[in-house]
Short mmCIF file of C-alpha atoms and ligand atoms in Angstrom, two decimals:
data_model
loop_
_atom_site.label_atom_id
_atom_site.label_comp_id
_atom_site.label_asym_id
_atom_site.label_seq_id
_atom_site.Cartn_x
_atom_site.Cartn_y
_atom_site.Cartn_z
CA ASN A 1 16.33 47.81 -74.88
CA VAL A 2 19.22 45.78 -76.31
CA SER A 3 19.38 45.39 -80.05
CA ALA A 4 21.89 44.20 -82.49
CA SER A 5 24.35 46.64 -84.36
CA THR A 6 22.18 48.31 -87.06
CA ALA A 7 22.39 51.32 -89.27
CA SER A 8 22.54 53.56 -86.21
CA SER A 9 26.04 52.01 -85.36
CA PRO A 10 28.16 54.61 -83.73
CA SER A 11 31.42 55.75 -85.24
CA PRO A 12 34.82 54.13 -83.89
CA ASP A 13 35.55 57.59 -82.04
CA MET A 14 32.28 57.29 -80.21
CA LEU A 15 33.29 53.83 -79.16
CA LEU A 16 36.38 55.35 -77.47
CA GLY A 17 38.93 53.50 -79.56
CA GLY A 18 37.26 50.08 -79.01
CA LEU A 19 36.66 50.23 -75.24
CA LEU A 20 32.68 50.30 -76.09
CA SER A 21 31.00 47.65 -77.87
CA ALA A 22 29.42 48.37 -81.34
CA GLY A 23 26.40 46.10 -80.31
CA PHE A 24 24.18 48.58 -78.90
CA ASP A 25 21.52 50.75 -80.38
CA GLU A 26 22.53 54.35 -79.66
CA SER A 27 19.04 55.62 -78.44
CA SER A 28 18.59 52.86 -75.80
CA CYS A 29 21.52 54.58 -73.73
CA GLN A 30 22.34 57.97 -75.09
CA SER A 31 24.89 58.50 -72.40
CA ARG A 32 27.00 55.78 -73.68
CA TYR A 33 28.08 57.68 -76.75
CA ARG A 34 27.28 61.37 -75.49
CA SER A 35 28.86 61.56 -72.12
CA ASN A 36 32.52 61.49 -73.46
CA LEU A 37 31.85 64.47 -75.66
CA TYR A 38 31.63 66.66 -72.63
CA ARG A 39 35.22 65.50 -71.55
CA LYS A 40 38.81 65.90 -73.05
CA PRO A 41 39.99 62.90 -74.73
CA SER A 42 41.34 60.17 -72.54
CA PRO A 43 45.03 60.50 -71.62
CA PHE A 44 45.50 56.79 -71.41
CA PRO A 45 45.39 55.03 -74.66
CA LEU A 46 43.40 51.55 -74.52
CA SER A 47 45.42 48.49 -74.83
CA PRO A 48 44.09 46.35 -77.82
CA HIS A 49 44.36 43.34 -75.28
CA LEU A 50 41.74 44.98 -73.04
CA ALA A 51 39.52 45.77 -76.01
CA GLN A 52 39.87 41.98 -77.08
CA LYS A 53 39.31 40.80 -73.74
CA LEU A 54 36.10 42.83 -73.42
CA ARG A 55 34.66 41.50 -76.68
CA LYS A 56 35.39 38.02 -75.50
CA TYR A 57 33.91 38.57 -72.26
CA GLU A 58 30.76 39.92 -73.93
CA ALA A 59 30.32 36.88 -75.79
CA TYR A 60 30.50 34.67 -72.78
CA HIS A 61 28.13 36.77 -70.88
CA LYS A 62 25.68 36.45 -73.68
CA LYS A 63 26.11 32.55 -73.98
CA CYS A 64 25.90 32.07 -70.07
CA GLY A 65 23.81 35.02 -68.72
CA PRO A 66 20.30 35.19 -67.53
CA GLY A 67 17.75 33.63 -69.96
CA THR A 68 19.98 31.11 -71.35
CA LYS A 69 19.82 27.45 -71.04
CA ARG A 70 23.10 27.44 -69.55
CA TYR A 71 22.00 29.84 -66.90
CA ARG A 72 19.02 27.73 -65.93
CA ARG A 73 21.22 24.66 -65.78
CA ALA A 74 23.64 26.41 -63.42
CA VAL A 75 20.90 27.64 -61.18
CA LYS A 76 19.42 24.17 -60.91
CA GLN A 77 22.72 22.76 -59.78
CA LEU A 78 23.15 25.35 -57.15
CA LYS A 79 19.50 24.51 -55.79
CA ALA A 80 20.41 20.96 -56.03
CA GLY A 81 23.16 21.65 -53.64
CA ARG A 82 25.88 20.44 -56.06
CA ASN A 83 29.21 21.89 -57.49
CA ALA A 84 29.36 20.27 -60.80
CA ASP A 85 32.74 19.32 -62.33
CA HIS A 86 33.57 20.85 -65.88
CA SER A 87 30.97 23.53 -65.69
CA GLU A 88 30.99 25.78 -69.02
CA CYS A 89 29.78 28.86 -67.15
CA LYS A 90 30.83 30.36 -63.81
CA TYR A 91 29.50 33.33 -62.13
CA VAL A 92 30.23 35.97 -59.57
CA VAL A 93 27.28 37.55 -57.97
CA TRP A 94 27.89 40.97 -56.62
CA PHE A 95 25.85 42.31 -53.49
CA PRO A 96 25.73 46.11 -52.63
CA CYS A 97 27.28 47.68 -49.77
CA ASN A 98 27.33 51.46 -48.85
CA GLY A 99 26.75 54.41 -50.93
CA LEU A 100 26.93 54.76 -54.55
CA GLY A 101 30.57 55.69 -55.06
CA ASN A 102 31.46 52.59 -52.94
CA ARG A 103 29.19 50.51 -55.01
CA MET A 104 30.94 51.76 -58.38
CA LEU A 105 34.29 50.84 -57.27
CA THR A 106 33.45 47.36 -56.04
CA ILE A 107 31.41 46.62 -59.14
CA ALA A 108 34.36 47.70 -61.15
CA SER A 109 36.69 45.51 -58.94
CA THR A 110 34.40 42.58 -59.23
CA PHE A 111 34.05 42.68 -63.07
CA LEU A 112 37.98 42.92 -63.21
CA TYR A 113 37.95 39.81 -61.02
CA ALA A 114 35.47 38.24 -63.31
CA LEU A 115 37.59 39.21 -66.39
CA LEU A 116 40.59 37.40 -64.65
CA THR A 117 38.87 34.38 -63.61
CA ASP A 118 36.29 33.61 -66.50
CA ARG A 119 33.25 34.47 -64.54
CA VAL A 120 29.93 36.20 -65.51
CA LEU A 121 29.27 39.10 -63.40
CA LEU A 122 25.76 39.54 -62.25
CA MET A 123 24.37 42.21 -60.11
CA HIS A 124 21.87 42.01 -57.08
CA VAL A 125 20.11 45.42 -57.90
CA ALA A 126 18.51 46.76 -54.82
CA PRO A 127 15.41 49.14 -55.40
CA GLU A 128 17.49 52.21 -54.73
CA GLN A 129 19.91 51.29 -57.73
CA GLU A 130 17.19 50.46 -60.09
CA GLY A 131 17.24 52.58 -63.28
CA LEU A 132 20.59 54.13 -62.69
CA PHE A 133 22.77 52.31 -65.13
CA CYS A 134 22.38 50.99 -68.64
CA GLU A 135 22.97 47.49 -69.35
CA PRO A 136 26.72 47.15 -70.10
CA PHE A 137 26.92 43.86 -72.13
CA PRO A 138 25.05 43.58 -75.40
CA GLY A 139 22.42 41.19 -75.96
CA SER A 140 22.24 40.19 -72.28
CA SER A 141 21.58 41.52 -68.80
CA TRP A 142 23.76 41.91 -65.69
CA VAL A 143 20.79 42.04 -63.40
CA LEU A 144 20.59 39.00 -61.20
CA PRO A 145 17.13 37.42 -61.71
CA GLY A 146 14.72 37.65 -59.12
CA ASP A 147 14.29 34.09 -58.46
CA PHE A 148 17.93 33.33 -57.70
CA PRO A 149 18.00 31.11 -54.72
CA GLU A 150 20.69 32.73 -52.64
CA ASN A 151 19.31 36.15 -52.62
CA ASN A 152 19.33 37.08 -49.23
CA PRO A 153 21.78 39.87 -48.40
CA HIS A 154 21.45 39.49 -44.63
CA LYS A 155 23.28 36.08 -44.87
CA LEU A 156 26.40 37.79 -46.13
CA HIS A 157 28.74 38.86 -43.28
CA ILE A 158 32.18 38.06 -41.91
CA GLY A 159 30.69 35.08 -39.71
CA ALA A 160 28.77 33.37 -42.68
CA PRO A 161 29.58 29.63 -42.68
CA GLU A 162 29.67 29.92 -46.53
CA SER A 163 32.48 32.39 -46.42
CA TYR A 164 35.78 31.16 -47.93
CA ALA A 165 37.54 31.97 -44.79
CA ASN A 166 35.13 30.20 -42.55
CA MET A 167 35.14 27.11 -44.80
CA LEU A 168 38.88 27.05 -44.58
CA LYS A 169 38.54 27.20 -40.79
CA SER A 170 35.91 24.55 -40.57
CA GLY A 171 37.75 22.28 -42.86
CA VAL A 172 34.97 22.41 -45.66
CA VAL A 173 37.78 23.18 -47.98
CA ARG A 174 41.54 23.00 -47.93
CA ASN A 175 44.16 25.09 -49.67
CA ASP A 176 47.25 23.29 -48.91
CA ASP A 177 47.10 21.18 -51.99
CA PRO A 178 44.66 22.96 -54.21
CA ASN A 179 45.12 20.83 -57.22
CA SER A 180 43.91 17.65 -55.54
CA VAL A 181 40.59 18.95 -54.56
CA PRO A 182 37.72 17.82 -56.98
CA ALA A 183 35.16 20.40 -57.95
CA SER A 184 32.38 17.89 -57.20
CA SER A 185 33.44 17.78 -53.51
CA LEU A 186 32.77 21.24 -52.76
CA PRO A 187 29.46 23.12 -51.46
CA PRO A 188 27.20 24.55 -54.24
CA TYR A 189 28.60 28.13 -53.71
CA VAL A 190 31.30 30.24 -51.81
CA TYR A 191 31.01 33.75 -50.38
CA LEU A 192 33.79 36.08 -50.70
CA HIS A 193 33.64 38.82 -48.00
CA VAL A 194 35.90 41.44 -49.15
CA GLU A 195 35.36 43.94 -46.46
CA GLN A 196 37.52 46.20 -44.39
CA PHE A 197 38.27 44.73 -41.08
CA GLN A 198 40.70 46.30 -38.63
CA LEU A 199 42.09 48.31 -41.40
CA LYS A 200 42.84 45.13 -43.54
CA LEU A 201 40.83 43.37 -46.22
CA SER A 202 39.21 40.48 -44.61
CA ASP A 203 39.31 36.89 -46.15
CA ASN A 204 42.93 37.68 -47.43
CA VAL A 205 42.27 35.63 -50.63
CA PHE A 206 44.61 37.28 -53.03
CA CYS A 207 47.12 34.61 -53.30
CA ASP A 208 47.62 31.77 -55.70
CA GLU A 209 46.77 28.74 -53.58
CA ASP A 210 43.29 30.31 -52.61
CA GLN A 211 42.65 31.42 -56.16
CA VAL A 212 42.97 27.85 -57.48
CA VAL A 213 40.52 26.49 -54.89
CA LEU A 214 38.14 29.34 -55.46
CA GLY A 215 38.26 28.89 -59.20
CA LYS A 216 36.51 25.49 -58.67
CA PHE A 217 33.43 26.94 -57.37
CA ASN A 218 30.93 27.53 -60.17
CA TRP A 219 29.02 30.21 -58.12
CA MET A 220 30.73 32.86 -56.16
CA VAL A 221 28.59 35.37 -54.21
CA LEU A 222 30.68 38.57 -53.29
CA LYS A 223 30.21 41.52 -50.99
CA SER A 224 32.66 44.37 -50.69
CA ASP A 225 33.01 47.84 -49.34
CA SER A 226 36.49 48.35 -50.80
CA TYR A 227 38.05 49.07 -54.21
CA PHE A 228 39.92 45.86 -54.26
CA ALA A 229 41.13 45.98 -57.93
CA PRO A 230 44.81 46.84 -56.54
CA ALA A 231 44.71 43.66 -54.56
CA LEU A 232 44.17 41.56 -57.76
CA PHE A 233 47.61 43.14 -58.97
CA LEU A 234 49.27 41.59 -55.72
CA THR A 235 48.11 38.03 -56.83
CA PRO A 236 51.08 36.39 -58.76
CA MET A 237 48.71 34.29 -61.00
CA PHE A 238 47.01 37.58 -62.38
CA GLU A 239 50.16 39.56 -62.83
CA GLU A 240 51.03 38.78 -66.34
CA GLU A 241 47.41 39.17 -67.72
CA LEU A 242 47.07 42.44 -65.72
CA ALA A 243 50.06 43.82 -67.33
CA ARG A 244 48.85 43.11 -70.83
CA MET A 245 45.39 44.58 -69.90
CA PHE A 246 46.70 47.67 -68.35
CA PRO A 247 50.02 48.65 -69.55
CA GLN A 248 49.32 51.88 -67.62
CA LYS A 249 48.30 50.75 -64.29
CA GLU A 250 46.87 53.96 -63.19
CA ALA A 251 44.03 53.54 -65.76
CA VAL A 252 42.20 50.56 -64.37
CA PHE A 253 39.10 52.23 -62.90
CA HIS A 254 39.34 54.93 -65.68
CA HIS A 255 38.83 52.40 -68.34
CA LEU A 256 36.52 49.96 -66.74
CA GLY A 257 34.58 52.67 -65.24
CA ARG A 258 34.00 54.35 -68.76
CA TYR A 259 33.18 50.77 -70.07
CA LEU A 260 30.76 49.46 -67.30
CA PHE A 261 28.80 52.67 -66.17
CA HIS A 262 26.46 54.55 -68.38
CA PRO A 263 23.66 56.42 -66.66
CA THR A 264 20.17 55.66 -68.22
CA ASN A 265 18.37 58.01 -70.28
CA LYS A 266 16.52 59.35 -67.33
CA VAL A 267 19.61 60.19 -65.32
CA TRP A 268 21.43 61.45 -68.61
CA GLY A 269 18.54 63.89 -68.94
CA ILE A 270 19.53 65.39 -65.66
CA ILE A 271 23.13 65.48 -66.56
CA ARG A 272 22.69 66.85 -70.09
CA ARG A 273 20.14 69.53 -68.97
CA TYR A 274 22.42 70.72 -66.36
CA TYR A 275 25.52 70.75 -68.44
CA GLU A 276 24.08 72.56 -71.30
CA ALA A 277 22.55 75.05 -68.99
CA TYR A 278 25.52 75.90 -66.80
CA LEU A 279 28.78 74.34 -68.05
CA ALA A 280 28.79 74.00 -71.85
CA ARG A 281 29.97 77.32 -72.87
CA VAL A 282 32.59 78.32 -70.17
CA ASP A 283 36.30 78.57 -70.73
CA GLU A 284 37.23 76.44 -67.65
CA LYS A 285 35.41 74.12 -65.29
CA ILE A 286 36.72 73.33 -61.64
CA GLY A 287 35.08 71.01 -59.41
CA PHE A 288 35.09 70.99 -55.67
CA GLN A 289 33.45 68.06 -53.85
CA ILE A 290 32.80 68.61 -50.11
CA ARG A 291 32.11 65.52 -48.32
CA ILE A 292 31.37 65.49 -44.65
CA PHE A 293 31.61 62.17 -43.12
CA PRO A 294 29.23 61.54 -40.11
CA GLU A 295 31.83 59.44 -38.43
CA LYS A 296 34.30 62.19 -38.81
CA PRO A 297 32.44 65.57 -38.69
CA ILE A 298 34.29 68.62 -39.41
CA LYS A 299 33.10 72.20 -38.65
CA PHE A 300 31.90 74.02 -41.49
CA GLU A 301 34.27 77.09 -40.69
CA ASN A 302 37.24 74.73 -40.69
CA MET A 303 36.23 72.94 -43.75
CA TYR A 304 35.47 76.08 -45.79
CA ASP A 305 38.91 77.73 -44.47
CA GLN A 306 40.75 74.57 -45.75
CA LEU A 307 39.09 74.84 -49.00
CA MET A 308 40.04 78.45 -49.25
CA ARG A 309 43.72 77.57 -48.37
CA CYS A 310 43.74 74.91 -51.13
CA ILE A 311 42.33 77.39 -53.69
CA ARG A 312 44.83 80.05 -52.85
CA GLU A 313 47.94 77.83 -52.68
CA GLN A 314 47.09 75.81 -55.78
CA ARG A 315 45.71 78.92 -57.66
CA LEU A 316 42.64 77.20 -58.47
CA LEU A 317 40.46 80.52 -58.68
CA PRO A 318 41.23 83.94 -59.67
CA GLU A 319 42.23 86.39 -56.86
CA LEU A 320 39.71 89.15 -55.63
CA ALA A 321 40.74 92.66 -56.54
CA GLY A 322 41.59 94.78 -53.29
CA ALA A 323 38.90 97.42 -52.23
CA ALA A 324 40.95 100.28 -53.66
CA GLU A 325 41.99 98.54 -56.77
CA PRO A 326 40.21 99.26 -60.03
CA ALA A 327 38.96 96.08 -61.65
CA ASN A 328 41.05 95.35 -64.76
CA HIS A 329 38.67 94.37 -67.69
CA THR A 330 41.33 94.51 -70.17
CA ALA A 331 44.66 93.12 -69.08
CA GLY A 332 46.01 89.81 -70.24
CA GLY A 333 44.40 86.86 -71.63
CA ALA A 334 42.23 86.03 -68.70
CA ALA A 335 39.95 89.12 -68.81
CA GLY A 336 36.60 88.23 -69.97
CA LYS A 337 37.07 84.54 -69.46
CA VAL A 338 34.57 82.61 -67.60
CA LYS A 339 35.49 80.08 -65.08
CA ALA A 340 32.75 77.88 -63.89
CA VAL A 341 32.98 76.07 -60.30
CA LEU A 342 30.87 73.19 -59.67
CA ILE A 343 30.24 72.30 -56.13
CA ALA A 344 29.17 68.85 -55.14
CA SER A 345 28.10 68.71 -51.53
CA LEU A 346 25.09 67.64 -49.46
CA TYR A 347 25.13 71.22 -47.80
CA SER A 348 24.76 74.56 -49.44
CA GLY A 349 27.02 76.70 -47.35
CA TYR A 350 30.34 76.36 -49.35
CA TYR A 351 28.33 77.39 -52.51
CA GLU A 352 26.70 80.48 -50.93
CA LYS A 353 29.90 81.69 -49.52
CA ILE A 354 31.96 81.14 -52.69
CA ARG A 355 29.48 82.60 -54.92
CA GLY A 356 28.93 85.62 -52.52
CA MET A 357 32.66 86.22 -52.85
CA TYR A 358 32.73 86.63 -56.36
CA TYR A 359 29.29 88.43 -56.45
CA GLU A 360 30.60 91.12 -54.01
CA SER A 361 34.18 91.56 -55.55
CA PRO A 362 35.55 91.73 -58.91
CA THR A 363 38.62 89.66 -59.77
CA ARG A 364 41.96 91.14 -60.22
CA ASN A 365 42.61 89.62 -63.69
CA GLY A 366 39.03 90.52 -64.95
CA GLU A 367 38.14 86.80 -65.15
CA VAL A 368 34.54 85.98 -64.48
CA VAL A 369 33.64 83.26 -61.84
CA ALA A 370 30.27 81.53 -62.09
CA VAL A 371 29.43 79.17 -59.25
CA PHE A 372 26.93 76.43 -59.31
CA GLN A 373 25.71 73.54 -57.30
CA PRO A 374 23.26 71.10 -58.75
CA SER A 375 21.57 70.00 -55.53
CA HIS A 376 21.90 69.98 -51.71
CA GLU A 377 20.22 66.95 -50.13
CA GLU A 378 21.46 67.75 -46.65
CA GLN A 379 21.28 64.04 -45.75
CA GLN A 380 22.77 60.82 -47.12
CA GLN A 381 20.01 58.43 -48.06
CA TYR A 382 21.29 55.20 -49.18
CA THR A 383 18.05 53.59 -49.91
CA SER A 384 16.29 56.35 -51.91
CA ASN A 385 16.29 56.02 -55.77
CA GLU A 386 15.78 59.72 -56.41
CA HIS A 387 18.59 60.69 -54.27
CA ASN A 388 20.89 58.23 -55.96
CA GLN A 389 19.89 59.51 -59.27
CA LYS A 390 21.02 63.03 -58.15
CA ALA A 391 24.33 61.62 -56.70
CA LEU A 392 25.11 59.88 -60.05
CA ALA A 393 24.25 63.03 -62.11
CA GLU A 394 26.81 64.83 -59.68
CA ILE A 395 29.46 62.24 -60.09
CA TYR A 396 29.23 62.80 -63.74
CA LEU A 397 29.04 66.66 -63.91
CA LEU A 398 32.33 66.58 -61.52
CA SER A 399 33.81 64.22 -64.01
CA TYR A 400 33.43 66.90 -66.82
CA CYS A 401 35.64 69.29 -64.85
CA ASP A 402 39.02 70.22 -66.06
CA LYS A 403 40.56 70.49 -62.50
CA ILE A 404 38.86 68.66 -59.39
CA ALA A 405 39.57 69.24 -55.61
CA MET A 406 37.96 66.58 -53.57
CA THR A 407 37.54 65.56 -49.89
CA ALA A 408 39.85 62.90 -48.57
CA TRP A 409 38.46 59.52 -48.14
CA SER A 410 35.58 60.06 -50.41
CA THR A 411 34.81 57.12 -52.83
CA PHE A 412 32.23 59.59 -54.51
CA GLY A 413 35.21 61.83 -55.43
CA TYR A 414 37.44 58.86 -56.48
CA VAL A 415 34.89 57.81 -59.02
CA ALA A 416 34.50 61.53 -60.38
CA TYR A 417 38.30 62.18 -61.04
CA SER A 418 38.98 58.77 -62.38
CA PHE A 419 36.32 58.88 -65.19
CA ALA A 420 37.74 62.46 -65.82
CA GLY A 421 41.29 61.03 -65.92
CA VAL A 422 42.33 63.94 -63.89
CA LYS A 423 44.67 64.10 -60.96
CA PRO A 424 42.70 65.72 -58.06
CA TRP A 425 43.85 68.12 -55.23
CA ILE A 426 42.82 66.15 -52.15
CA LEU A 427 41.58 68.10 -49.14
CA LEU A 428 43.30 66.09 -46.38
CA ARG A 429 41.72 64.99 -43.30
CA PRO A 430 42.83 66.39 -39.88
CA ASP A 431 44.88 64.13 -37.73
CA TRP A 432 42.75 62.18 -35.31
CA ASP A 433 43.42 64.32 -32.32
CA LYS A 434 43.14 67.79 -34.28
CA GLU A 435 40.21 69.81 -35.84
CA VAL A 436 41.98 71.34 -38.44
CA SER A 437 44.49 69.88 -41.07
CA ALA A 438 47.99 71.38 -41.09
CA VAL A 439 48.13 70.78 -44.94
CA ALA A 440 45.02 72.23 -47.01
CA CYS A 441 45.51 69.84 -50.07
CA VAL A 442 47.81 67.74 -52.02
CA ARG A 443 47.94 66.57 -55.44
CA SER A 444 47.18 62.84 -56.24
CA ALA A 445 49.99 61.00 -57.83
CA SER A 446 47.49 59.10 -60.02
CA VAL A 447 43.95 58.89 -61.31
CA GLU A 448 43.14 55.66 -59.58
CA PRO A 449 41.06 55.21 -56.57
CA CYS A 450 42.47 54.53 -53.13
CA LEU A 451 42.06 50.85 -51.76
CA HIS A 452 41.60 52.07 -48.09
CA SER A 453 42.41 48.72 -46.62
CA PRO A 454 45.34 46.68 -47.90
CA PRO A 455 45.52 43.10 -48.17
CA GLN A 456 48.23 41.00 -46.48
CA LEU A 457 51.02 40.50 -49.01
CA GLY A 458 52.14 36.77 -49.41
CA CYS A 459 49.07 35.21 -47.88
CA ARG A 460 50.78 32.50 -45.70
CA ALA A 461 53.58 34.86 -44.55
CA LYS A 462 53.68 35.26 -40.88
CA LYS A 463 55.05 38.93 -40.92
CA ASN A 464 53.25 42.09 -42.20
CA VAL A 465 54.98 43.28 -45.39
CA ASP A 466 54.56 46.79 -46.57
CA VAL A 467 53.06 46.24 -50.11
CA ALA A 468 54.12 49.81 -51.19
CA ALA A 469 57.71 49.05 -50.39
CA VAL A 470 58.03 45.99 -52.46
CA LYS A 471 55.73 46.59 -55.35
CA PRO A 472 56.84 49.36 -57.61
CA TYR A 473 53.55 50.19 -58.99
CA VAL A 474 51.70 50.81 -55.80
CA ARG A 475 51.80 53.64 -53.35
CA HIS A 476 50.19 54.59 -50.30
CA CYS A 477 47.32 56.96 -50.81
CA GLU A 478 47.59 60.70 -50.17
CA ASP A 479 44.70 60.74 -48.02
CA VAL A 480 44.69 57.17 -46.50
CA GLY A 481 48.23 56.59 -45.27
CA PHE A 482 47.82 52.81 -45.02
CA GLY A 483 45.66 52.52 -48.14
CA LEU A 484 47.12 51.46 -51.43
CA LYS A 485 46.79 53.20 -54.81
CA LEU A 486 48.18 51.85 -58.24
CA PHE A 487 50.05 54.33 -60.32
P1 GDP B 501 31.60 58.23 -49.69
O1 GDP B 501 30.75 57.97 -48.55
O2 GDP B 501 32.04 59.71 -49.87
O3 GDP B 501 32.88 57.30 -49.95
O4 GDP B 501 30.79 58.05 -51.19
P2 GDP B 501 29.52 57.22 -51.40
O5 GDP B 501 29.02 57.59 -52.59
O6 GDP B 501 29.77 55.84 -51.14
O7 GDP B 501 28.32 57.47 -50.37
C1 GDP B 501 27.85 58.88 -50.06
C2 GDP B 501 26.45 59.04 -50.43
O8 GDP B 501 25.97 60.19 -49.94
C3 GDP B 501 26.43 59.28 -51.95
O9 GDP B 501 26.23 58.30 -52.79
C4 GDP B 501 25.21 60.12 -52.20
O10 GDP B 501 24.05 59.32 -51.90
C5 GDP B 501 25.26 60.97 -50.72
N1 GDP B 501 26.13 62.26 -51.14
C6 GDP B 501 27.35 62.40 -50.57
N2 GDP B 501 28.12 63.51 -51.28
C7 GDP B 501 26.86 63.88 -52.02
C8 GDP B 501 26.93 65.15 -53.07
O11 GDP B 501 27.81 65.86 -53.11
N3 GDP B 501 25.87 65.23 -53.83
C9 GDP B 501 24.77 64.36 -53.69
N4 GDP B 501 23.88 64.41 -54.59
N5 GDP B 501 24.93 63.24 -52.97
C10 GDP B 501 25.92 62.99 -52.26
#
């Protein structure tokens, strides 16, 4: 479903000022050009350098990607147990972890890492993720071919001997004099385990010495549960390039996400039908994303009360008229306007109650409130393809909202507001020993997702430095006190 640029080439506006490649046929992936028409224009101008970098990457991916002679040669070397010197193509193979929001954040982080280190990004696509996203790179594929030799996800864990940290420990590699290590002396691939461990990013590789050694491996396999893009900003050797790519640091996921992720025509059908039926003609759209984490359950009444407090304090929805008050159908500019509330949640209770409220009582200013919820799946199902299609559709629908309130800690919500380029209100988690959060919600300082587990700054430093205190472009997250967020 990939074709060269032809008569049906989309206009420059549809390519988001050069973010998207002109090398696709529009019909193969309608969302690529249609989805952004449902949103306000991006508030973050694209840097010409990033656009250039993406075009260069696309050419590289096409040259080295699956199906090419170079790819076959690289796989042959991997199978032969050799890491060749002076390889023309280098690869990073992404493996999935957790739910869809987490996966989108780690794919984008891995892609940024690939851009910075001249690697081709390939994805291990599990059955539950098949058919969700269009190919992002023209004339090639990002799907890891099925005959890839190191295709066993069970081998990828913190104790794997192939992990970089374990190779360092066992003396297979050294990072004290990285320039002296010949590439051909290294194992055929390295595993980078970038997961949260004791509230820190494990493997702690975001330092120059380690990156020099890692750069010598032609094959890297990576698994992560974290939005590790902010950690790349803490690696001195990447700093300058990142500053050119992202003059506004809070737009990293906003741009990379809009570049990489395009729902396939099937999922786009779900999104488009829903949007056209319920959201296209309203005056304002407000998204509420309510996520109850199994590991930190919150009672329905408490979550509902918190949402109501947030709505009231931040004036997100019109007030109801008192019982004795006549409804005002004529006053002010708001009368007759329609505000749509889109609810994303696994449960239907929040929708039922909010809809009931505006069904039973008029609003004080005469505004009309229409409440919608596309699905309520009840259970999260990591391995169901249909379930993931709905999850993806809802992330997109949320991302068309003008205002968003979301549950703390949820990567599902992070992706939605970041696509939108809208700073959300975050419904804070109660303190660990409390059932109710004292503060209902706070406004996020940026549209970047939060990295829940910070890396250690200055890799060999003995003491623990607070990154947010020394780097002017990172802050602690509103919802995860020790987390980091670019802004
Ligand atoms: P997180 O756990 O909130 O950080 O988000 P993830 O997306 O990584 O994992 C949660 C998964 O649960 C999602 O991918 C969905 O499969 C499911 N899920 C959670 N909330 C919703 C929702 O509002 N709508 C739908 N359709 N699925 C949801």
